[in-house]
Tab-separated table of C-alpha atoms in Angstrom:
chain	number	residue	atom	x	y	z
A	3	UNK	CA	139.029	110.344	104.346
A	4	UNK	CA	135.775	112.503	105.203
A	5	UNK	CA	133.918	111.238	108.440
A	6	UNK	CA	130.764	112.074	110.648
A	7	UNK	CA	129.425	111.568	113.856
A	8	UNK	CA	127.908	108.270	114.226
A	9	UNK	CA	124.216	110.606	115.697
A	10	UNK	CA	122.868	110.434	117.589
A	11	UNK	CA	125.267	111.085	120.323
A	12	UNK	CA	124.918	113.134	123.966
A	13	UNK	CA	127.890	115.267	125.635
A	14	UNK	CA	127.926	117.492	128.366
A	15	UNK	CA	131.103	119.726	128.444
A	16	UNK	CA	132.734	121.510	131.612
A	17	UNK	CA	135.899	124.416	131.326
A	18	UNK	CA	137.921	122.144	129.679
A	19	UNK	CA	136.540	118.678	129.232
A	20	UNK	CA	133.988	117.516	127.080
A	21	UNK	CA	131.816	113.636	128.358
A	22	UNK	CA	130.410	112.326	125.161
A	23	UNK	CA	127.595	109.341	125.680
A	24	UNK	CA	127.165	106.655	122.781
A	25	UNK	CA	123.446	105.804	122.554
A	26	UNK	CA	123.639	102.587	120.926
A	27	UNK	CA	126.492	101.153	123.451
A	28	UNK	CA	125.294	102.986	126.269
A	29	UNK	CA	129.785	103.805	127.105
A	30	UNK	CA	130.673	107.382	128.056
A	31	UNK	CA	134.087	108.810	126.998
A	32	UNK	CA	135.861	111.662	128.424
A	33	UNK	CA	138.102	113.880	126.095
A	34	UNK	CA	139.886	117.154	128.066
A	35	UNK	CA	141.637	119.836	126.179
A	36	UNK	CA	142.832	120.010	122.817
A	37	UNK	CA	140.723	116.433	121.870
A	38	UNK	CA	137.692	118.289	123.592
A	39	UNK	CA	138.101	121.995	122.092
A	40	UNK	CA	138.388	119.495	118.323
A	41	UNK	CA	135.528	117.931	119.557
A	42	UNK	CA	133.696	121.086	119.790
A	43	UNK	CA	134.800	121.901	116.530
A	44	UNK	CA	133.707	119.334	114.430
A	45	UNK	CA	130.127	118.819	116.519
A	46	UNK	CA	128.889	121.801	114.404
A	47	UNK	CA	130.089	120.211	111.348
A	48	UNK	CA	127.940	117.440	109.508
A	49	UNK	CA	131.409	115.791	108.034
A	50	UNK	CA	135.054	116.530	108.262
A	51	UNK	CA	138.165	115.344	107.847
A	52	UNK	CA	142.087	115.197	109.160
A	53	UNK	CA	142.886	118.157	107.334
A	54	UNK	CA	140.139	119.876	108.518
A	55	UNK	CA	140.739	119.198	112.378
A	56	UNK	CA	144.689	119.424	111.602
A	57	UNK	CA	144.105	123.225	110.965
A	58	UNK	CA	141.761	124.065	113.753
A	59	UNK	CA	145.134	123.354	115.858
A	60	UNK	CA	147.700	124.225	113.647
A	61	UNK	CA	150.554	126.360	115.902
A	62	UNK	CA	149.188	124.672	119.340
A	63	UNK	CA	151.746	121.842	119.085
A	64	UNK	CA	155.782	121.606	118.554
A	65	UNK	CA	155.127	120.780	115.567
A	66	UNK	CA	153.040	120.277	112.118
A	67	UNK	CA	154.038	116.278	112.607
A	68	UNK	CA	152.751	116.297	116.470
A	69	UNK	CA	149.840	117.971	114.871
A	70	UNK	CA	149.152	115.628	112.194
A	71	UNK	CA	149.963	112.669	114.863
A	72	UNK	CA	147.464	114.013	117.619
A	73	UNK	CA	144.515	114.488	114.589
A	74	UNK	CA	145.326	110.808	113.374
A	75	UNK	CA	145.508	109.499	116.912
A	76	UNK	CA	142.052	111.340	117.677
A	77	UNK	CA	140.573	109.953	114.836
A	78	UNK	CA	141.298	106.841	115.763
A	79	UNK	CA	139.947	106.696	119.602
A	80	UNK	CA	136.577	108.758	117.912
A	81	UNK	CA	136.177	105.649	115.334
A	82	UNK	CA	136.918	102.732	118.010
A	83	UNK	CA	134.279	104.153	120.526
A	84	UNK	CA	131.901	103.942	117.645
A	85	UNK	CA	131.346	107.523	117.600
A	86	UNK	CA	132.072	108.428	114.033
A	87	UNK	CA	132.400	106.447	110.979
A	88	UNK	CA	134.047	107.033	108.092
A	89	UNK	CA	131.799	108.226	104.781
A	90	UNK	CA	132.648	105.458	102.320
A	91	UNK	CA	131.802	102.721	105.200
B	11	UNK	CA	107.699	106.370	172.217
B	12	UNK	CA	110.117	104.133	169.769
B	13	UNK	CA	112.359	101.840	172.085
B	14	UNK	CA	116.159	102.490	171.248
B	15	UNK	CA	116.804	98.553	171.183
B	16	UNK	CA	114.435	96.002	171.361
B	17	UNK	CA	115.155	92.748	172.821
B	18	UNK	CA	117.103	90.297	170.609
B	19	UNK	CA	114.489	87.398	172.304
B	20	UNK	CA	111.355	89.434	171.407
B	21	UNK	CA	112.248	89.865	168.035
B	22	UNK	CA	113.683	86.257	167.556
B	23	UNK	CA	110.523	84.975	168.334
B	24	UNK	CA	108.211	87.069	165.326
B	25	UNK	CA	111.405	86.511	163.156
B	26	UNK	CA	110.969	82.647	163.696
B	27	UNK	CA	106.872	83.328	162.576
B	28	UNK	CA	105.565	85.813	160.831
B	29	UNK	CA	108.957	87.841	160.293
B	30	UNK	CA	109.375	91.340	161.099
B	31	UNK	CA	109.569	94.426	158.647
B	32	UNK	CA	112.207	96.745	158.791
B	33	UNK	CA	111.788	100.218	156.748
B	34	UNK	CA	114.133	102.281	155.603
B	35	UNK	CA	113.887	105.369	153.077
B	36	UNK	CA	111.777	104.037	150.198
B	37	UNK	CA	112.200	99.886	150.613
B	38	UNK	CA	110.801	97.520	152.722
B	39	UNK	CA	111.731	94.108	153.778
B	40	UNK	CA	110.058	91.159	155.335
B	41	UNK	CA	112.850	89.273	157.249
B	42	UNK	CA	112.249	85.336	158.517
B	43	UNK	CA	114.725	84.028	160.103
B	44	UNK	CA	115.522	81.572	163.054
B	45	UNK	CA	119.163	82.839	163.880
B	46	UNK	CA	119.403	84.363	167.171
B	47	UNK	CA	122.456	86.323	166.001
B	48	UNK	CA	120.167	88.347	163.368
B	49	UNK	CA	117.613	88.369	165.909
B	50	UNK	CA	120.159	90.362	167.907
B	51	UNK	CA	121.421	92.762	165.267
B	52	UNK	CA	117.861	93.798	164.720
B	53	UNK	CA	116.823	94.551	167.860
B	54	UNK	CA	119.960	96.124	168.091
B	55	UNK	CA	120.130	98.469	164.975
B	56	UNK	CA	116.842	98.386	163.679
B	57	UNK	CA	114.703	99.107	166.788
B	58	UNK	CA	113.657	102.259	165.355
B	59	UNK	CA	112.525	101.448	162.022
B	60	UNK	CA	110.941	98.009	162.703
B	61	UNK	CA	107.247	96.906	162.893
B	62	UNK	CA	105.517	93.103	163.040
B	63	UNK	CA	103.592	92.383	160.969
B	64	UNK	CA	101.659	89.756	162.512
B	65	UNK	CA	100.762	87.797	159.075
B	66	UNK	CA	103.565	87.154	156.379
B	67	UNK	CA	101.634	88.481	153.481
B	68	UNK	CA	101.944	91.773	154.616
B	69	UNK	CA	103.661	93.977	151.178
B	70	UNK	CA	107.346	94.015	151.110
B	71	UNK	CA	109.457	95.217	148.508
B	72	UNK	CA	112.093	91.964	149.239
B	73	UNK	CA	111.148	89.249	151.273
B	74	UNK	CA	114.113	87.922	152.942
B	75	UNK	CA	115.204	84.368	154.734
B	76	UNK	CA	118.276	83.501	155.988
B	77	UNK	CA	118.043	79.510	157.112
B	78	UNK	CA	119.679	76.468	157.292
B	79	UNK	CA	120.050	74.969	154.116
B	80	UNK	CA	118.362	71.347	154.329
B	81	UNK	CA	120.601	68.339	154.281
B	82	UNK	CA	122.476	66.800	156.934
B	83	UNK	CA	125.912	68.024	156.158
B	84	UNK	CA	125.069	71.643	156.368
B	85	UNK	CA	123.678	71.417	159.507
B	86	UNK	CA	126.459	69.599	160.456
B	87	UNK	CA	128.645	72.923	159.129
B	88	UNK	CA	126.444	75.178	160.741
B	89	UNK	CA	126.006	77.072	157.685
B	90	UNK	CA	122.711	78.906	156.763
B	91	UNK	CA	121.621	79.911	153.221
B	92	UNK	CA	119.593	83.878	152.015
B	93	UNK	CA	116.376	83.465	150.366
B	94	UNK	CA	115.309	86.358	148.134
B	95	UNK	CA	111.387	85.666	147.495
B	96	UNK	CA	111.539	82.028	148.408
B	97	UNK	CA	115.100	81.448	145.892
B	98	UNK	CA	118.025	80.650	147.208
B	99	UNK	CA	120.759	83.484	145.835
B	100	UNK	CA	123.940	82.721	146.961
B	101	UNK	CA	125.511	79.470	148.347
B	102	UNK	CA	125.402	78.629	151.916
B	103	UNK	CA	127.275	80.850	154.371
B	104	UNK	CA	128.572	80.104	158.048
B	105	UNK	CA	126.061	80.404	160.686
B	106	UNK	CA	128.656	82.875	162.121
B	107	UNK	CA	129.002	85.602	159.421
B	108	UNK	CA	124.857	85.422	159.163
B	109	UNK	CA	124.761	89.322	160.733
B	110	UNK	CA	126.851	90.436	157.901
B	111	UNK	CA	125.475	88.318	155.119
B	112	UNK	CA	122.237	89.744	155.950
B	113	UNK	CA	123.133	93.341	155.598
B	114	UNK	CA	124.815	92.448	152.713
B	115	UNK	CA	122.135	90.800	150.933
B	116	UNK	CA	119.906	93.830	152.151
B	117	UNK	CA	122.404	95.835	149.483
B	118	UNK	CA	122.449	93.575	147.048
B	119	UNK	CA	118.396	93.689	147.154
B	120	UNK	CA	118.643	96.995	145.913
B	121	UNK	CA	121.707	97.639	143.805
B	122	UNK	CA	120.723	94.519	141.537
B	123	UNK	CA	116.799	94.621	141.081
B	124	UNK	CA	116.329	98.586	142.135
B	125	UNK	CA	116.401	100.496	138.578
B	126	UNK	CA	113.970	103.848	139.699
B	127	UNK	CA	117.118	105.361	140.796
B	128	UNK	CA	120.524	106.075	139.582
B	129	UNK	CA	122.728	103.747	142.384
B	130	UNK	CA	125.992	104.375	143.012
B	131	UNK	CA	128.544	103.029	145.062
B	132	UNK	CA	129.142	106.090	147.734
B	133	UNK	CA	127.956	106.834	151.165
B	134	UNK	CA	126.138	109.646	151.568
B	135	UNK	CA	125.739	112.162	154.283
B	136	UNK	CA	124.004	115.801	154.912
B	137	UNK	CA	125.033	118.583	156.527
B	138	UNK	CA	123.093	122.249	156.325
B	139	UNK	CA	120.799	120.973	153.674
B	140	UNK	CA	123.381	119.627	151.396
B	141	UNK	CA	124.535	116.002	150.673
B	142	UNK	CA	128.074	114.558	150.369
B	143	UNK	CA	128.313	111.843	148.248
B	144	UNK	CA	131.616	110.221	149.125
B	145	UNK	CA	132.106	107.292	146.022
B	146	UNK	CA	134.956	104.674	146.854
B	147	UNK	CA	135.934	101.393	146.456
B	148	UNK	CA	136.361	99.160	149.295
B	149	UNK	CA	139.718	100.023	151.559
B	150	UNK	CA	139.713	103.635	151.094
B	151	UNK	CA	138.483	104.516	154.867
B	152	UNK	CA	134.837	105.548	153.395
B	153	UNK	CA	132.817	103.619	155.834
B	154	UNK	CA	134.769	104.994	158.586
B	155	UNK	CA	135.027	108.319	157.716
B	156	UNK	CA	131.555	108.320	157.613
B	157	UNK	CA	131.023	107.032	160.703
B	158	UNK	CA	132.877	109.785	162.043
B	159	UNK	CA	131.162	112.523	160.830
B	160	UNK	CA	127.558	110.841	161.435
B	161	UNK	CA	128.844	110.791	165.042
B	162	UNK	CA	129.705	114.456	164.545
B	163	UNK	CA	126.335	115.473	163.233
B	164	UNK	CA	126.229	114.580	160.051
B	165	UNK	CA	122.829	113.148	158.760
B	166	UNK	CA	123.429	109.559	157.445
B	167	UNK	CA	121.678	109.066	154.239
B	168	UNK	CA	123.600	105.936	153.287
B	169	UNK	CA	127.297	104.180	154.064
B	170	UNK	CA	126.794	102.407	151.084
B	171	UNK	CA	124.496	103.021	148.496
B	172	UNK	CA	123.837	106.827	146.837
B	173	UNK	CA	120.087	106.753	145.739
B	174	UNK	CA	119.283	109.584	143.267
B	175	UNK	CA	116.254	110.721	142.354
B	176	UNK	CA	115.428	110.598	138.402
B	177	UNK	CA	113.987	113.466	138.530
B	178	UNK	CA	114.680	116.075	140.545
B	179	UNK	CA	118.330	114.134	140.908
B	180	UNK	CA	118.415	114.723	144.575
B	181	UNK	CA	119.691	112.051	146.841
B	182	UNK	CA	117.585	109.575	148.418
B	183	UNK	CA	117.884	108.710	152.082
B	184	UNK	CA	118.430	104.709	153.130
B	185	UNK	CA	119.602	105.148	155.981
B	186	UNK	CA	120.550	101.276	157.516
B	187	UNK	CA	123.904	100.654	159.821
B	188	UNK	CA	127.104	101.091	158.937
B	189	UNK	CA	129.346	98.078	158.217
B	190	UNK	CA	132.451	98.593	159.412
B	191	UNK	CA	135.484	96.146	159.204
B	192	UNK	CA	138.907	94.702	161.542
B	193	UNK	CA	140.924	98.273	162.896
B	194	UNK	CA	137.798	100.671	161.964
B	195	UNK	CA	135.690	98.728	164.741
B	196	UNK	CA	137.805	99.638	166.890
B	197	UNK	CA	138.818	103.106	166.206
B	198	UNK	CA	134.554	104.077	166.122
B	199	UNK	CA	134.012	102.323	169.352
B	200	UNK	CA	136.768	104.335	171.279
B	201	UNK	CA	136.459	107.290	169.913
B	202	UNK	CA	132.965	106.990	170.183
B	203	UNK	CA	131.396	105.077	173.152
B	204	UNK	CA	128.022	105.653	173.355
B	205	UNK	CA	127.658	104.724	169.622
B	206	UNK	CA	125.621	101.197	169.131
B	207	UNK	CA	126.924	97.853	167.311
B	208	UNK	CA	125.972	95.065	166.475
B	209	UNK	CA	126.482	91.441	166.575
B	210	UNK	CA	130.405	90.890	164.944
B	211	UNK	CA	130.640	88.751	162.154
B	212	UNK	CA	134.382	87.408	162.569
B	213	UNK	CA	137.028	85.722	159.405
B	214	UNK	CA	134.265	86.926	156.485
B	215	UNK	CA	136.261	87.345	153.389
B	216	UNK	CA	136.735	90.658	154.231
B	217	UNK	CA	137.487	89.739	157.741
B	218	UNK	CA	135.821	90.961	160.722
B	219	UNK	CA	132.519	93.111	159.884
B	220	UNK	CA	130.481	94.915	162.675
B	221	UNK	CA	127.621	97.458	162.073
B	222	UNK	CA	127.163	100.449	163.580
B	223	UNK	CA	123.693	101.937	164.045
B	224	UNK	CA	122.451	104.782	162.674
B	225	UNK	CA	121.660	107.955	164.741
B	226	UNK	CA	118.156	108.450	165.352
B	227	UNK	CA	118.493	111.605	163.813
B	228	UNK	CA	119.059	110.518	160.608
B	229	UNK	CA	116.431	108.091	160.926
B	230	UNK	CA	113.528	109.666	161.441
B	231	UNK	CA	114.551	112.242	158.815
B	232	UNK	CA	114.500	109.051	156.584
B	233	UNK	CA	112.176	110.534	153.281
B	234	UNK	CA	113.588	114.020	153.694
B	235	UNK	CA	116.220	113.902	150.493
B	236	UNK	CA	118.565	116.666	150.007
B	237	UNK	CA	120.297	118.439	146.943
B	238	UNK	CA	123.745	117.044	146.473
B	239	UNK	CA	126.251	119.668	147.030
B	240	UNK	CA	129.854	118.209	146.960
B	241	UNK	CA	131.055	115.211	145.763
B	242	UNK	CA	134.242	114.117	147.508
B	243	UNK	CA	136.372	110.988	146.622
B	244	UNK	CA	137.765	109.890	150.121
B	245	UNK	CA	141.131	107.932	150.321
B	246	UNK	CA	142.558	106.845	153.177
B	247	UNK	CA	146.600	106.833	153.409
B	248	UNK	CA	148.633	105.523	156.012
B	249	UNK	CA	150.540	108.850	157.494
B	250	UNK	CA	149.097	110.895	154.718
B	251	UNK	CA	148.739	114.465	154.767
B	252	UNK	CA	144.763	115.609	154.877
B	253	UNK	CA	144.507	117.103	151.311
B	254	UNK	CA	141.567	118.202	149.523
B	255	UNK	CA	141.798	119.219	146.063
B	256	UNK	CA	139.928	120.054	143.425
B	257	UNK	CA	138.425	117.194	140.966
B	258	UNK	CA	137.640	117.848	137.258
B	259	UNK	CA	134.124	117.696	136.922
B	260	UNK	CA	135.019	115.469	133.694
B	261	UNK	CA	136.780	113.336	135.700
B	262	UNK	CA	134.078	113.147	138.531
B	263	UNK	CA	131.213	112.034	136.349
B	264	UNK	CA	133.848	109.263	134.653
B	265	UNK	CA	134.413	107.682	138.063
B	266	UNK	CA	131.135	108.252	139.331
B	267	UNK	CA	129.716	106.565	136.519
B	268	UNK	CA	132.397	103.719	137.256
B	269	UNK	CA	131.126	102.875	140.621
B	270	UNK	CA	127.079	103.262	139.325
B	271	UNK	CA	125.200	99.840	139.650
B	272	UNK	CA	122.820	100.865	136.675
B	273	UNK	CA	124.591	103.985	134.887
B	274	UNK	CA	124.603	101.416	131.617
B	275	UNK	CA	120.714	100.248	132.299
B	276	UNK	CA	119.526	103.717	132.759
B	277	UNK	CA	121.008	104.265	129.616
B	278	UNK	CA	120.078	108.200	128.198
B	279	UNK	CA	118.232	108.861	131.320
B	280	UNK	CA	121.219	107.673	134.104
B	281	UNK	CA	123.343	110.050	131.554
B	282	UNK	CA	121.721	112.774	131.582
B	283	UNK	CA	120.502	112.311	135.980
B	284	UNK	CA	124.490	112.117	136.180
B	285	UNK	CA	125.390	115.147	133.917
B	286	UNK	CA	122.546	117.229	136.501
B	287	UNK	CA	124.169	115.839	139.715
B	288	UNK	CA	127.651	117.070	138.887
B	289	UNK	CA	126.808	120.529	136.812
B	290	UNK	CA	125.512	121.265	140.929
B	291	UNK	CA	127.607	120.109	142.818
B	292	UNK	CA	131.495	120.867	144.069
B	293	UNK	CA	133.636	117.656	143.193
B	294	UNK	CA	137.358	116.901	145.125
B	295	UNK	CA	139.305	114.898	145.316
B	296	UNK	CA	140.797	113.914	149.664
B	297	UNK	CA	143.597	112.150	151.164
B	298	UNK	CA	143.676	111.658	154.797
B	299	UNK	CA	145.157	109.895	157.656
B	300	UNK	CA	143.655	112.007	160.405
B	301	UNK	CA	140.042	111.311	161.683
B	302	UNK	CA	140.293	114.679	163.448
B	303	UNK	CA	141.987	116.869	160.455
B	304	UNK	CA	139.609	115.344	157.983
B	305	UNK	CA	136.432	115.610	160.469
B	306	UNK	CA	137.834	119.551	160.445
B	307	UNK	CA	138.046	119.541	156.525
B	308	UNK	CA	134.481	118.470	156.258
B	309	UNK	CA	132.662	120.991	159.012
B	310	UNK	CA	134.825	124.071	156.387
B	311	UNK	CA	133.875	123.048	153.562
B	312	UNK	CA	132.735	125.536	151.511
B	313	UNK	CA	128.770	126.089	150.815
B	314	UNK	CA	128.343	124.858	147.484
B	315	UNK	CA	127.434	126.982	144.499
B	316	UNK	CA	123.406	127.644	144.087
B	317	UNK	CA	121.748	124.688	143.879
């Protein structure tokens, strides 16, 4: 499944931590470490998908399952604060 | 020269009429009333920043009245009601808790119909031309902590409300008494006694509620606002050791933005006022127990980064 950022979005990031503002809802989300360095990643990118973000962190966890479950889990806070959507929707 | 206290009787009798109009920082309010409680508590802790007006269409930015409610059975309670512009806002009080209700209606004034300001929930004091915004919900020993260091030297800006400036996101000084509730009445008063209170406001639902008046310092500095340097969440702790830590700037804006009145109504602009504020300025976390250790904390705290 491809998805993009649901734009226009604001963030301001600090050492670790990224704040990402929603216009539309007006909520603010915080996301430190590995979400925010994925955030980072994909910000530059107009779509992308698990596999993508998977290998951007590939070798950071215990393993390629806690990888696959942190992407998935990710994914899944991103689309429920309405800041990306998936393509085909 | 401004008289330090004016007498309760004086004012109680231009309250009754025409009202009286108390500035502070950027607001002003007409206040009517016929309480001689709140006739007290002004010429108590407003001496300084009071005028009269002489004619009640004078320009106000809230026009206050605190009466009692018509009908025989409030009178009979001794209850009074707060007008806002001539409405009635919340449901009649007791005649004894009028002192408080007042300054808390004065707050509600501004955190609910104010929107030229990002308003958080935070006092706010200055020291060497930087603020200390100190957000915390109720219990966590933030009024009386900052009574303790106004007493110390601190410029009050606010013990309750943070005003900052959309655009040069500085803080804005309001600088109106302190409220200060049950043990922390009585902890300010001895350790301090030459400080000024008001009228007490006893059983409120937050029990007993005095306020403290603001040094004349900070009051005549009242439009001077000042870059914020540190932002420090206080919490007090029952036999706590005084610890101040570091705070995540990530997590700073997060709960700073929980305790805003208008973060969500400012929308983009309250974002991006917020993201300005704490890029600038130091953020910690602090636990104390001690007045004196966390007074000491306070007067060594670092300068903060280039502002």
């Amino acid at each position: 499944m491809l998805y993009k950022w649901k734009r226009p979005v604001l963030f301001s990031t600090w050492d670790n931590e990224i704040v990402v503002y929603q216009f539309l809802s007006g909520d603010t989300y915080l996301f430190s470490d590995l979400s925010k360095t994925l955030i980072e990643h994909c910000f530059s990118k107009n779509c992308f998908d698990n596999a993508f973000l998977e290998s951007e962190i590939l070798g950071l966890l215990e393993s390629q399952q806690h990888v696959k479950d942190f992407v998935s889990a990710l994914i899944k806070r991103l689309l429920n604060a309405d800041l990306i959507i998936s393509e085909g929707m | 020269m401004i008289a330090d206290i004016i007498p309760g009787s004086y004012v109680a009798i231009e309250l009754a009429n025409s009202g009286v109009l108390v500035k502070s920082g950027p607001f002003s309010y007409l206040l009517q009333s016929n309480v001689p409680a709140i006739a007290n508590n002004i010429g108590f802790l407003y001496a300084e920043n009071l005028s009269f007006p002489l004619v009640t269409r004078v320009f106000s930015d809230f026009h206050i009245a605190i009466y009692p409610p018509s009908g025989m059975i409030s009178n009979m309670k001794k209850q009074v009601q707060f007008y806002l512009d001539g409405q009635i806002i919340f449901n009649p009080f007791p005649l004894h808790h009028a002192t408080a209700m007042l300054e808390w209606g004065m707050n509600w004034c501004i955190s609910t119909q104010i929107h030229t300001y990002l308003i958080i929930h935070a006092a706010v004091i200055e020291k060497d031309g930087f603020a200390a915004v100190l957000p915390a919900p109720p219990g966590s020993g933030k009024s009386t902590l900052c009574a303790s260091l106004v007493q110390e030297g601190w410029r009050l800006l606010s013990d309750e409300l943070t005003l900052i400036n959309l655009t040069t996101a500085e803080a804005v000084p309001v600088p109106r008494p302190i409220g200060l509730k049950n043990q922390s009445i009585d902890i300010i008063k001895q350790r301090y006694p030459e400080s000024v209170f008001g009228v007490l406001s006893s059983d409120t639902l937050k029990g007993s509620v005095c306020h403290l008046k603001p040094p004349s310092h900070s009051v005549k500095l009242q439009f001077e606002e000042c870059p914020i340097g540190w932002i420090i969440f206080p919490k007090y702790e029952a036999d706590a050791d005084t610890e101040l830590l570091p705070k995540s700037k990530g997590q700073a804006f997060m709960e700073i933005a929980n305790n805003a009145f208008n973060y969500s109504v400012l929308g983009v602009e309250g974002f991006d006022i917020l993201k300005k504020v704490v890029d600038r300025a130091d953020c910690y976390s602090f636990k104390y127990s001690n007045l004196d250790e966390a007074i000491a904390v306070f007067e060594q705290l670092d300068s903060p980064r280039e502002i």
